[in-house]
mmCIF file with all atom_site columns, C-alpha atoms in Angstrom:
data_model
loop_
_atom_site.group_PDB
_atom_site.id
_atom_site.type_symbol
_atom_site.label_atom_id
_atom_site.label_alt_id
_atom_site.label_comp_id
_atom_site.label_asym_id
_atom_site.label_entity_id
_atom_site.label_seq_id
_atom_site.pdbx_PDB_ins_code
_atom_site.Cartn_x
_atom_site.Cartn_y
_atom_site.Cartn_z
_atom_site.occupancy
_atom_site.B_iso_or_equiv
_atom_site.pdbx_formal_charge
_atom_site.auth_seq_id
_atom_site.auth_comp_id
_atom_site.auth_asym_id
_atom_site.auth_atom_id
_atom_site.pdbx_PDB_model_num
ATOM 1   C CA . UNK A 1 1   ? 10.928 -25.052 15.012 1.00 36.00 ? 281 UNK A CA 1
ATOM 2   C CA . UNK A 1 2   ? 13.788 -22.532 15.049 1.00 40.00 ? 282 UNK A CA 1
ATOM 3   C CA . UNK A 1 3   ? 15.712 -22.579 11.822 1.00 43.00 ? 283 UNK A CA 1
ATOM 4   C CA . UNK A 1 4   ? 17.997 -20.347 9.784  1.00 42.00 ? 284 UNK A CA 1
ATOM 5   C CA . UNK A 1 5   ? 16.733 -19.158 6.416  1.00 41.00 ? 285 UNK A CA 1
ATOM 6   C CA . UNK A 1 6   ? 19.502 -20.193 4.068  1.00 41.00 ? 286 UNK A CA 1
ATOM 7   C CA . UNK A 1 7   ? 17.251 -19.768 1.015  1.00 43.00 ? 287 UNK A CA 1
ATOM 8   C CA . UNK A 1 8   ? 17.398 -15.994 1.577  1.00 48.00 ? 288 UNK A CA 1
ATOM 9   C CA . UNK A 1 9   ? 20.568 -14.141 0.581  1.00 50.00 ? 289 UNK A CA 1
ATOM 10  C CA . UNK A 1 10  ? 23.131 -14.418 3.366  1.00 55.00 ? 290 UNK A CA 1
ATOM 11  C CA . UNK A 1 11  ? 25.807 -11.869 4.237  1.00 71.00 ? 291 UNK A CA 1
ATOM 12  C CA . UNK A 1 12  ? 28.153 -10.975 7.020  1.00 93.00 ? 292 UNK A CA 1
ATOM 13  C CA . UNK A 1 13  ? 27.299 -8.179  9.420  1.00 97.00 ? 293 UNK A CA 1
ATOM 14  C CA . UNK A 1 14  ? 29.437 -5.606  11.201 1.00 97.00 ? 294 UNK A CA 1
ATOM 15  C CA . UNK A 1 15  ? 28.023 -5.005  14.682 1.00 97.00 ? 295 UNK A CA 1
ATOM 16  C CA . UNK A 1 16  ? 29.165 -2.355  17.137 1.00 97.00 ? 296 UNK A CA 1
ATOM 17  C CA . UNK A 1 17  ? 27.358 -3.795  20.165 1.00 97.00 ? 297 UNK A CA 1
ATOM 18  C CA . UNK A 1 18  ? 24.463 -5.907  21.440 1.00 98.00 ? 298 UNK A CA 1
ATOM 19  C CA . UNK A 1 19  ? 23.038 -5.129  24.866 1.00 98.00 ? 299 UNK A CA 1
ATOM 20  C CA . UNK A 1 20  ? 19.882 -5.463  26.957 1.00 98.00 ? 300 UNK A CA 1
ATOM 21  C CA . UNK A 1 21  ? 18.278 -2.300  28.323 1.00 98.00 ? 301 UNK A CA 1
ATOM 22  C CA . UNK A 1 22  ? 15.084 -0.243  28.318 1.00 98.00 ? 302 UNK A CA 1
ATOM 23  C CA . UNK A 1 23  ? 14.069 1.697   25.239 1.00 98.00 ? 303 UNK A CA 1
ATOM 24  C CA . UNK A 1 24  ? 14.528 5.336   26.160 1.00 96.00 ? 304 UNK A CA 1
ATOM 25  C CA . UNK A 1 25  ? 12.724 7.200   23.389 1.00 95.00 ? 305 UNK A CA 1
ATOM 26  C CA . UNK A 1 26  ? 9.442  7.465   21.531 1.00 96.00 ? 306 UNK A CA 1
ATOM 27  C CA . UNK A 1 27  ? 6.298  5.399   21.886 1.00 97.00 ? 307 UNK A CA 1
ATOM 28  C CA . UNK A 1 28  ? 8.142  2.342   23.255 1.00 97.00 ? 308 UNK A CA 1
ATOM 29  C CA . UNK A 1 29  ? 9.973  4.261   25.998 1.00 97.00 ? 309 UNK A CA 1
ATOM 30  C CA . UNK A 1 30  ? 10.339 2.114   29.105 1.00 97.00 ? 310 UNK A CA 1
ATOM 31  C CA . UNK A 1 31  ? 10.029 -1.187  27.252 1.00 98.00 ? 311 UNK A CA 1
ATOM 32  C CA . UNK A 1 32  ? 12.699 -3.852  27.752 1.00 98.00 ? 312 UNK A CA 1
ATOM 33  C CA . UNK A 1 33  ? 14.670 -4.456  24.571 1.00 98.00 ? 313 UNK A CA 1
ATOM 34  C CA . UNK A 1 34  ? 17.827 -5.913  23.134 1.00 98.00 ? 314 UNK A CA 1
ATOM 35  C CA . UNK A 1 35  ? 19.633 -3.219  21.175 1.00 98.00 ? 315 UNK A CA 1
ATOM 36  C CA . UNK A 1 36  ? 21.446 -4.460  18.098 1.00 98.00 ? 316 UNK A CA 1
ATOM 37  C CA . UNK A 1 37  ? 23.664 -1.591  17.014 1.00 97.00 ? 317 UNK A CA 1
ATOM 38  C CA . UNK A 1 38  ? 25.222 -1.940  13.584 1.00 97.00 ? 318 UNK A CA 1
ATOM 39  C CA . UNK A 1 39  ? 28.513 -0.262  12.758 1.00 95.00 ? 319 UNK A CA 1
ATOM 40  C CA . UNK A 1 40  ? 28.662 2.331   10.009 1.00 92.00 ? 320 UNK A CA 1
ATOM 41  C CA . UNK A 1 41  ? 26.483 5.147   8.713  1.00 95.00 ? 321 UNK A CA 1
ATOM 42  C CA . UNK A 1 42  ? 25.931 6.827   5.351  1.00 91.00 ? 322 UNK A CA 1
ATOM 43  C CA . UNK A 1 43  ? 25.618 10.343  6.853  1.00 89.00 ? 323 UNK A CA 1
ATOM 44  C CA . UNK A 1 44  ? 28.807 10.467  8.962  1.00 81.00 ? 324 UNK A CA 1
ATOM 45  C CA . UNK A 1 45  ? 31.936 8.349   9.259  1.00 81.00 ? 325 UNK A CA 1
ATOM 46  C CA . UNK A 1 46  ? 31.677 8.370   13.055 1.00 84.00 ? 326 UNK A CA 1
ATOM 47  C CA . UNK A 1 47  ? 35.087 10.008  13.344 1.00 85.00 ? 327 UNK A CA 1
ATOM 48  C CA . UNK A 1 48  ? 35.343 13.455  14.925 1.00 88.00 ? 328 UNK A CA 1
ATOM 49  C CA . UNK A 1 49  ? 37.607 15.002  12.240 1.00 91.00 ? 329 UNK A CA 1
ATOM 50  C CA . UNK A 1 50  ? 34.806 14.349  9.705  1.00 87.00 ? 330 UNK A CA 1
ATOM 51  C CA . UNK A 1 51  ? 31.922 15.731  11.790 1.00 89.00 ? 331 UNK A CA 1
ATOM 52  C CA . UNK A 1 52  ? 32.065 19.312  10.474 1.00 89.00 ? 332 UNK A CA 1
ATOM 53  C CA . UNK A 1 53  ? 31.560 18.175  6.864  1.00 89.00 ? 333 UNK A CA 1
ATOM 54  C CA . UNK A 1 54  ? 29.085 15.354  7.548  1.00 83.00 ? 334 UNK A CA 1
ATOM 55  C CA . UNK A 1 55  ? 25.462 15.308  6.415  1.00 80.00 ? 335 UNK A CA 1
ATOM 56  C CA . UNK A 1 56  ? 24.535 14.646  10.065 1.00 88.00 ? 336 UNK A CA 1
ATOM 57  C CA . UNK A 1 57  ? 26.662 16.634  12.520 1.00 77.00 ? 337 UNK A CA 1
ATOM 58  C CA . UNK A 1 58  ? 24.877 16.082  15.839 1.00 78.00 ? 338 UNK A CA 1
ATOM 59  C CA . UNK A 1 59  ? 25.043 12.301  16.318 1.00 79.00 ? 339 UNK A CA 1
ATOM 60  C CA . UNK A 1 60  ? 25.750 11.277  19.929 1.00 77.00 ? 340 UNK A CA 1
ATOM 61  C CA . UNK A 1 61  ? 26.417 7.585   19.262 1.00 78.00 ? 341 UNK A CA 1
ATOM 62  C CA . UNK A 1 62  ? 29.625 5.590   18.860 1.00 80.00 ? 342 UNK A CA 1
ATOM 63  C CA . UNK A 1 63  ? 29.114 3.202   15.943 1.00 87.00 ? 343 UNK A CA 1
ATOM 64  C CA . UNK A 1 64  ? 32.704 2.678   14.772 1.00 88.00 ? 344 UNK A CA 1
ATOM 65  C CA . UNK A 1 65  ? 34.336 -0.766  14.903 1.00 87.00 ? 345 UNK A CA 1
ATOM 66  C CA . UNK A 1 66  ? 32.939 -3.825  16.612 1.00 91.00 ? 346 UNK A CA 1
ATOM 67  C CA . UNK A 1 67  ? 32.443 -7.497  15.755 1.00 96.00 ? 347 UNK A CA 1
ATOM 68  C CA . UNK A 1 68  ? 31.679 -9.269  12.497 1.00 96.00 ? 348 UNK A CA 1
ATOM 69  C CA . UNK A 1 69  ? 29.078 -12.050 12.281 1.00 97.00 ? 349 UNK A CA 1
ATOM 70  C CA . UNK A 1 70  ? 29.323 -14.321 9.237  1.00 97.00 ? 350 UNK A CA 1
ATOM 71  C CA . UNK A 1 71  ? 25.603 -14.914 8.753  1.00 97.00 ? 351 UNK A CA 1
ATOM 72  C CA . UNK A 1 72  ? 22.108 -14.140 10.029 1.00 97.00 ? 352 UNK A CA 1
ATOM 73  C CA . UNK A 1 73  ? 21.895 -17.349 12.063 1.00 97.00 ? 353 UNK A CA 1
ATOM 74  C CA . UNK A 1 74  ? 24.880 -16.555 14.234 1.00 97.00 ? 354 UNK A CA 1
ATOM 75  C CA . UNK A 1 75  ? 23.899 -12.935 14.677 1.00 98.00 ? 355 UNK A CA 1
ATOM 76  C CA . UNK A 1 76  ? 20.395 -14.024 15.637 1.00 98.00 ? 356 UNK A CA 1
ATOM 77  C CA . UNK A 1 77  ? 21.792 -16.339 18.303 1.00 98.00 ? 357 UNK A CA 1
ATOM 78  C CA . UNK A 1 78  ? 23.889 -13.489 19.713 1.00 98.00 ? 358 UNK A CA 1
ATOM 79  C CA . UNK A 1 79  ? 20.758 -11.350 19.990 1.00 98.00 ? 359 UNK A CA 1
ATOM 80  C CA . UNK A 1 80  ? 18.828 -14.192 21.622 1.00 98.00 ? 360 UNK A CA 1
ATOM 81  C CA . UNK A 1 81  ? 21.591 -14.751 24.173 1.00 98.00 ? 361 UNK A CA 1
ATOM 82  C CA . UNK A 1 82  ? 21.182 -11.141 25.339 1.00 98.00 ? 362 UNK A CA 1
ATOM 83  C CA . UNK A 1 83  ? 17.489 -11.646 26.194 1.00 98.00 ? 363 UNK A CA 1
ATOM 84  C CA . UNK A 1 84  ? 17.055 -12.897 29.775 1.00 97.00 ? 364 UNK A CA 1
ATOM 85  C CA . UNK A 1 85  ? 13.828 -14.858 29.387 1.00 90.00 ? 365 UNK A CA 1
ATOM 86  C CA . UNK A 1 86  ? 11.699 -16.731 26.879 1.00 91.00 ? 366 UNK A CA 1
ATOM 87  C CA . UNK A 1 87  ? 8.739  -14.380 26.343 1.00 95.00 ? 367 UNK A CA 1
ATOM 88  C CA . UNK A 1 88  ? 8.160  -10.811 25.225 1.00 97.00 ? 368 UNK A CA 1
ATOM 89  C CA . UNK A 1 89  ? 11.278 -10.705 23.078 1.00 98.00 ? 369 UNK A CA 1
ATOM 90  C CA . UNK A 1 90  ? 11.865 -7.287  21.482 1.00 98.00 ? 370 UNK A CA 1
ATOM 91  C CA . UNK A 1 91  ? 14.904 -6.156  19.513 1.00 98.00 ? 371 UNK A CA 1
ATOM 92  C CA . UNK A 1 92  ? 15.683 -2.617  18.377 1.00 98.00 ? 372 UNK A CA 1
ATOM 93  C CA . UNK A 1 93  ? 17.949 -2.585  15.334 1.00 98.00 ? 373 UNK A CA 1
ATOM 94  C CA . UNK A 1 94  ? 19.850 0.687   15.228 1.00 97.00 ? 374 UNK A CA 1
ATOM 95  C CA . UNK A 1 95  ? 23.192 2.183   14.331 1.00 94.00 ? 375 UNK A CA 1
ATOM 96  C CA . UNK A 1 96  ? 24.805 4.141   12.785 1.00 92.00 ? 376 UNK A CA 1
ATOM 97  C CA . UNK A 1 97  ? 22.412 3.463   9.956  1.00 97.00 ? 377 UNK A CA 1
ATOM 98  C CA . UNK A 1 98  ? 20.939 -0.052  10.225 1.00 97.00 ? 378 UNK A CA 1
ATOM 99  C CA . UNK A 1 99  ? 19.440 -0.054  6.728  1.00 98.00 ? 379 UNK A CA 1
ATOM 100 C CA . UNK A 1 100 ? 22.962 -0.402  5.322  1.00 97.00 ? 380 UNK A CA 1
ATOM 101 C CA . UNK A 1 101 ? 23.082 -3.960  6.701  1.00 97.00 ? 381 UNK A CA 1
ATOM 102 C CA . UNK A 1 102 ? 19.657 -5.102  7.889  1.00 98.00 ? 382 UNK A CA 1
ATOM 103 C CA . UNK A 1 103 ? 18.243 -7.511  5.318  1.00 98.00 ? 383 UNK A CA 1
ATOM 104 C CA . UNK A 1 104 ? 15.388 -9.943  4.897  1.00 97.00 ? 384 UNK A CA 1
ATOM 105 C CA . UNK A 1 105 ? 17.497 -12.896 6.059  1.00 97.00 ? 385 UNK A CA 1
ATOM 106 C CA . UNK A 1 106 ? 18.117 -11.294 9.441  1.00 98.00 ? 386 UNK A CA 1
ATOM 107 C CA . UNK A 1 107 ? 14.497 -10.184 9.877  1.00 98.00 ? 387 UNK A CA 1
ATOM 108 C CA . UNK A 1 108 ? 13.347 -13.747 9.227  1.00 98.00 ? 388 UNK A CA 1
ATOM 109 C CA . UNK A 1 109 ? 15.961 -15.142 11.608 1.00 98.00 ? 389 UNK A CA 1
ATOM 110 C CA . UNK A 1 110 ? 14.912 -12.809 14.418 1.00 98.00 ? 390 UNK A CA 1
ATOM 111 C CA . UNK A 1 111 ? 11.255 -13.646 13.848 1.00 98.00 ? 391 UNK A CA 1
ATOM 112 C CA . UNK A 1 112 ? 12.100 -17.358 14.006 1.00 98.00 ? 392 UNK A CA 1
ATOM 113 C CA . UNK A 1 113 ? 13.644 -16.635 17.404 1.00 98.00 ? 393 UNK A CA 1
ATOM 114 C CA . UNK A 1 114 ? 10.305 -15.052 18.417 1.00 98.00 ? 394 UNK A CA 1
ATOM 115 C CA . UNK A 1 115 ? 11.558 -11.464 18.473 1.00 98.00 ? 395 UNK A CA 1
ATOM 116 C CA . UNK A 1 116 ? 9.425  -8.491  17.581 1.00 98.00 ? 396 UNK A CA 1
ATOM 117 C CA . UNK A 1 117 ? 11.727 -6.454  15.352 1.00 98.00 ? 397 UNK A CA 1
ATOM 118 C CA . UNK A 1 118 ? 11.952 -2.659  15.501 1.00 98.00 ? 398 UNK A CA 1
ATOM 119 C CA . UNK A 1 119 ? 14.290 -0.440  13.503 1.00 98.00 ? 399 UNK A CA 1
ATOM 120 C CA . UNK A 1 120 ? 15.522 3.117   14.020 1.00 98.00 ? 400 UNK A CA 1
ATOM 121 C CA . UNK A 1 121 ? 16.606 4.584   10.675 1.00 98.00 ? 401 UNK A CA 1
ATOM 122 C CA . UNK A 1 122 ? 17.419 7.928   9.089  1.00 97.00 ? 402 UNK A CA 1
ATOM 123 C CA . UNK A 1 123 ? 15.076 6.971   6.250  1.00 98.00 ? 403 UNK A CA 1
ATOM 124 C CA . UNK A 1 124 ? 17.536 7.466   3.407  1.00 97.00 ? 404 UNK A CA 1
ATOM 125 C CA . UNK A 1 125 ? 17.758 3.772   2.489  1.00 97.00 ? 405 UNK A CA 1
ATOM 126 C CA . UNK A 1 126 ? 15.015 1.253   1.722  1.00 97.00 ? 406 UNK A CA 1
ATOM 127 C CA . UNK A 1 127 ? 14.119 -1.275  4.403  1.00 98.00 ? 407 UNK A CA 1
ATOM 128 C CA . UNK A 1 128 ? 13.495 -5.007  4.014  1.00 98.00 ? 408 UNK A CA 1
ATOM 129 C CA . UNK A 1 129 ? 9.939  -6.295  4.350  1.00 97.00 ? 409 UNK A CA 1
ATOM 130 C CA . UNK A 1 130 ? 8.566  -7.706  7.569  1.00 98.00 ? 410 UNK A CA 1
ATOM 131 C CA . UNK A 1 131 ? 9.846  -5.226  10.183 1.00 98.00 ? 411 UNK A CA 1
ATOM 132 C CA . UNK A 1 132 ? 7.295  -4.880  12.991 1.00 98.00 ? 412 UNK A CA 1
ATOM 133 C CA . UNK A 1 133 ? 8.026  -1.307  14.104 1.00 98.00 ? 413 UNK A CA 1
ATOM 134 C CA . UNK A 1 134 ? 9.640  1.413   11.982 1.00 98.00 ? 414 UNK A CA 1
ATOM 135 C CA . UNK A 1 135 ? 10.986 4.636   13.483 1.00 98.00 ? 415 UNK A CA 1
ATOM 136 C CA . UNK A 1 136 ? 12.314 7.229   11.045 1.00 98.00 ? 416 UNK A CA 1
ATOM 137 C CA . UNK A 1 137 ? 14.458 10.134  12.229 1.00 98.00 ? 417 UNK A CA 1
ATOM 138 C CA . UNK A 1 138 ? 15.025 12.409  9.206  1.00 97.00 ? 418 UNK A CA 1
ATOM 139 C CA . UNK A 1 139 ? 18.060 14.627  8.863  1.00 97.00 ? 419 UNK A CA 1
ATOM 140 C CA . UNK A 1 140 ? 17.964 18.016  7.143  1.00 96.00 ? 420 UNK A CA 1
ATOM 141 C CA . UNK A 1 141 ? 19.442 18.095  3.644  1.00 96.00 ? 421 UNK A CA 1
ATOM 142 C CA . UNK A 1 142 ? 19.000 14.364  2.969  1.00 97.00 ? 422 UNK A CA 1
ATOM 143 C CA . UNK A 1 143 ? 16.591 12.591  0.659  1.00 97.00 ? 423 UNK A CA 1
ATOM 144 C CA . UNK A 1 144 ? 14.145 10.474  2.653  1.00 98.00 ? 424 UNK A CA 1
ATOM 145 C CA . UNK A 1 145 ? 12.856 7.365   0.875  1.00 98.00 ? 425 UNK A CA 1
ATOM 146 C CA . UNK A 1 146 ? 11.015 5.834   3.853  1.00 98.00 ? 426 UNK A CA 1
ATOM 147 C CA . UNK A 1 147 ? 8.025  8.125   4.430  1.00 98.00 ? 427 UNK A CA 1
ATOM 148 C CA . UNK A 1 148 ? 5.702  5.680   6.143  1.00 98.00 ? 428 UNK A CA 1
ATOM 149 C CA . UNK A 1 149 ? 6.102  3.777   9.379  1.00 98.00 ? 429 UNK A CA 1
ATOM 150 C CA . UNK A 1 150 ? 5.035  3.637   13.006 1.00 98.00 ? 430 UNK A CA 1
ATOM 151 C CA . UNK A 1 151 ? 6.670  6.766   14.371 1.00 98.00 ? 431 UNK A CA 1
ATOM 152 C CA . UNK A 1 152 ? 8.471  9.822   13.071 1.00 98.00 ? 432 UNK A CA 1
ATOM 153 C CA . UNK A 1 153 ? 11.073 11.167  15.508 1.00 98.00 ? 433 UNK A CA 1
ATOM 154 C CA . UNK A 1 154 ? 12.562 14.518  14.554 1.00 98.00 ? 434 UNK A CA 1
ATOM 155 C CA . UNK A 1 155 ? 15.592 15.769  16.442 1.00 97.00 ? 435 UNK A CA 1
ATOM 156 C CA . UNK A 1 156 ? 14.892 19.475  16.931 1.00 98.00 ? 436 UNK A CA 1
ATOM 157 C CA . UNK A 1 157 ? 15.743 22.131  15.935 1.00 97.00 ? 437 UNK A CA 1
ATOM 158 C CA . UNK A 1 158 ? 16.691 21.350  12.339 1.00 97.00 ? 438 UNK A CA 1
ATOM 159 C CA . UNK A 1 159 ? 16.071 23.005  8.979  1.00 97.00 ? 439 UNK A CA 1
ATOM 160 C CA . UNK A 1 160 ? 13.081 20.770  8.270  1.00 97.00 ? 440 UNK A CA 1
ATOM 161 C CA . UNK A 1 161 ? 9.515  21.629  7.242  1.00 98.00 ? 441 UNK A CA 1
ATOM 162 C CA . UNK A 1 162 ? 7.311  20.249  10.014 1.00 98.00 ? 442 UNK A CA 1
ATOM 163 C CA . UNK A 1 163 ? 4.155  20.841  7.979  1.00 98.00 ? 443 UNK A CA 1
ATOM 164 C CA . UNK A 1 164 ? 5.513  18.614  5.228  1.00 98.00 ? 444 UNK A CA 1
ATOM 165 C CA . UNK A 1 165 ? 6.697  15.962  7.676  1.00 98.00 ? 445 UNK A CA 1
ATOM 166 C CA . UNK A 1 166 ? 3.322  15.903  9.440  1.00 98.00 ? 446 UNK A CA 1
ATOM 167 C CA . UNK A 1 167 ? 1.763  14.826  6.146  1.00 98.00 ? 447 UNK A CA 1
ATOM 168 C CA . UNK A 1 168 ? 3.883  11.702  5.857  1.00 98.00 ? 448 UNK A CA 1
ATOM 169 C CA . UNK A 1 169 ? 2.443  8.308   6.740  1.00 98.00 ? 449 UNK A CA 1
ATOM 170 C CA . UNK A 1 170 ? 3.247  8.104   10.458 1.00 98.00 ? 450 UNK A CA 1
ATOM 171 C CA . UNK A 1 171 ? 0.500  7.844   13.096 1.00 98.00 ? 451 UNK A CA 1
ATOM 172 C CA . UNK A 1 172 ? 2.918  8.997   15.843 1.00 98.00 ? 452 UNK A CA 1
ATOM 173 C CA . UNK A 1 173 ? 5.039  12.139  15.499 1.00 98.00 ? 453 UNK A CA 1
ATOM 174 C CA . UNK A 1 174 ? 7.675  13.272  18.004 1.00 98.00 ? 454 UNK A CA 1
ATOM 175 C CA . UNK A 1 175 ? 10.060 16.172  18.409 1.00 98.00 ? 455 UNK A CA 1
ATOM 176 C CA . UNK A 1 176 ? 13.140 15.371  20.450 1.00 97.00 ? 456 UNK A CA 1
ATOM 177 C CA . UNK A 1 177 ? 15.500 18.074  21.768 1.00 97.00 ? 457 UNK A CA 1
ATOM 178 C CA . UNK A 1 178 ? 18.927 17.959  20.166 1.00 95.00 ? 458 UNK A CA 1
ATOM 179 C CA . UNK A 1 179 ? 21.580 16.896  22.652 1.00 92.00 ? 459 UNK A CA 1
ATOM 180 C CA . UNK A 1 180 ? 24.886 18.681  23.068 1.00 90.00 ? 460 UNK A CA 1
ATOM 181 C CA . UNK A 1 181 ? 26.101 21.962  24.547 1.00 92.00 ? 461 UNK A CA 1
ATOM 182 C CA . UNK A 1 182 ? 22.812 23.735  23.700 1.00 94.00 ? 462 UNK A CA 1
ATOM 183 C CA . UNK A 1 183 ? 20.579 21.010  25.118 1.00 94.00 ? 463 UNK A CA 1
ATOM 184 C CA . UNK A 1 184 ? 18.766 23.267  27.599 1.00 96.00 ? 464 UNK A CA 1
ATOM 185 C CA . UNK A 1 185 ? 17.956 25.852  24.931 1.00 98.00 ? 465 UNK A CA 1
ATOM 186 C CA . UNK A 1 186 ? 16.960 23.146  22.458 1.00 97.00 ? 466 UNK A CA 1
ATOM 187 C CA . UNK A 1 187 ? 14.655 21.615  25.063 1.00 97.00 ? 467 UNK A CA 1
ATOM 188 C CA . UNK A 1 188 ? 12.857 24.911  25.611 1.00 98.00 ? 468 UNK A CA 1
ATOM 189 C CA . UNK A 1 189 ? 12.520 25.470  21.866 1.00 98.00 ? 469 UNK A CA 1
ATOM 190 C CA . UNK A 1 190 ? 11.171 21.957  21.359 1.00 98.00 ? 470 UNK A CA 1
ATOM 191 C CA . UNK A 1 191 ? 8.651  22.264  24.184 1.00 98.00 ? 471 UNK A CA 1
ATOM 192 C CA . UNK A 1 192 ? 7.417  25.559  22.738 1.00 98.00 ? 472 UNK A CA 1
ATOM 193 C CA . UNK A 1 193 ? 7.037  23.995  19.295 1.00 98.00 ? 473 UNK A CA 1
ATOM 194 C CA . UNK A 1 194 ? 4.992  21.090  20.672 1.00 98.00 ? 474 UNK A CA 1
ATOM 195 C CA . UNK A 1 195 ? 2.751  23.583  22.480 1.00 98.00 ? 475 UNK A CA 1
ATOM 196 C CA . UNK A 1 196 ? 2.263  25.590  19.277 1.00 98.00 ? 476 UNK A CA 1
ATOM 197 C CA . UNK A 1 197 ? 1.678  22.557  17.058 1.00 98.00 ? 477 UNK A CA 1
ATOM 198 C CA . UNK A 1 198 ? -0.116 19.695  18.876 1.00 98.00 ? 478 UNK A CA 1
ATOM 199 C CA . UNK A 1 199 ? 0.381  17.393  15.894 1.00 98.00 ? 479 UNK A CA 1
ATOM 200 C CA . UNK A 1 200 ? 3.773  16.778  17.538 1.00 98.00 ? 480 UNK A CA 1
ATOM 201 C CA . UNK A 1 201 ? 4.559  15.251  20.905 1.00 98.00 ? 481 UNK A CA 1
ATOM 202 C CA . UNK A 1 202 ? 7.673  15.692  23.016 1.00 98.00 ? 482 UNK A CA 1
ATOM 203 C CA . UNK A 1 203 ? 10.151 12.806  23.161 1.00 97.00 ? 483 UNK A CA 1
ATOM 204 C CA . UNK A 1 204 ? 12.988 12.910  25.675 1.00 95.00 ? 484 UNK A CA 1
ATOM 205 C CA . UNK A 1 205 ? 15.982 10.621  26.084 1.00 93.00 ? 485 UNK A CA 1
ATOM 206 C CA . UNK A 1 206 ? 14.761 9.019   29.300 1.00 94.00 ? 486 UNK A CA 1
ATOM 207 C CA . UNK A 1 207 ? 17.613 6.491   29.359 1.00 93.00 ? 487 UNK A CA 1
ATOM 208 C CA . UNK A 1 208 ? 20.087 9.345   29.865 1.00 90.00 ? 488 UNK A CA 1
ATOM 209 C CA . UNK A 1 209 ? 17.936 10.850  32.604 1.00 91.00 ? 489 UNK A CA 1
ATOM 210 C CA . UNK A 1 210 ? 17.909 7.595   34.603 1.00 92.00 ? 490 UNK A CA 1
ATOM 211 C CA . UNK A 1 211 ? 21.520 6.676   33.847 1.00 92.00 ? 491 UNK A CA 1
ATOM 212 C CA . UNK A 1 212 ? 21.186 3.596   31.653 1.00 92.00 ? 492 UNK A CA 1
ATOM 213 C CA . UNK A 1 213 ? 22.403 2.840   28.131 1.00 88.00 ? 493 UNK A CA 1
#
């Protein structure tokens, strides 16, 4: 029986957008998913005047503003309404930085709605228990507290020690070319690094290549 978990701490959530698409990156590339994008991030305000002084300066995502949901039950229903069928439900919780808002109440609610729950995080904040798939994308100069998960996705190049990162607890490790004006150069550099160090695989943003969100 579908139910909301009122015995777990409830909160309101600030959501930039909810949409149905195909996952474009990493091990789940090509898989149908509802994207639940939270507003807000702890590494950049999302506003261009602040980019030059932000801890993360290369973000390509709009996560400012959006809609507020008063509790996990109503947010869960909004996610469910974006899924077109009744089976194979998969939600990718992203941002901004989703760990600022994702909590146990929402994980339980999404599971009650028969969603497999994935998260894409910068790894600087702890995650609630029960998430089914954890993707960490570390940013240079930040302290990473989540060093285990399902996949490590490093936007490249960055001032990060790949030998150190390869020793963290992730069975899947990806390098993804940094987008922006130097994308072609970054792609060549990333391909060369994957060829030199086969502990890493290439991840590309396939959703951009095929013209979907």
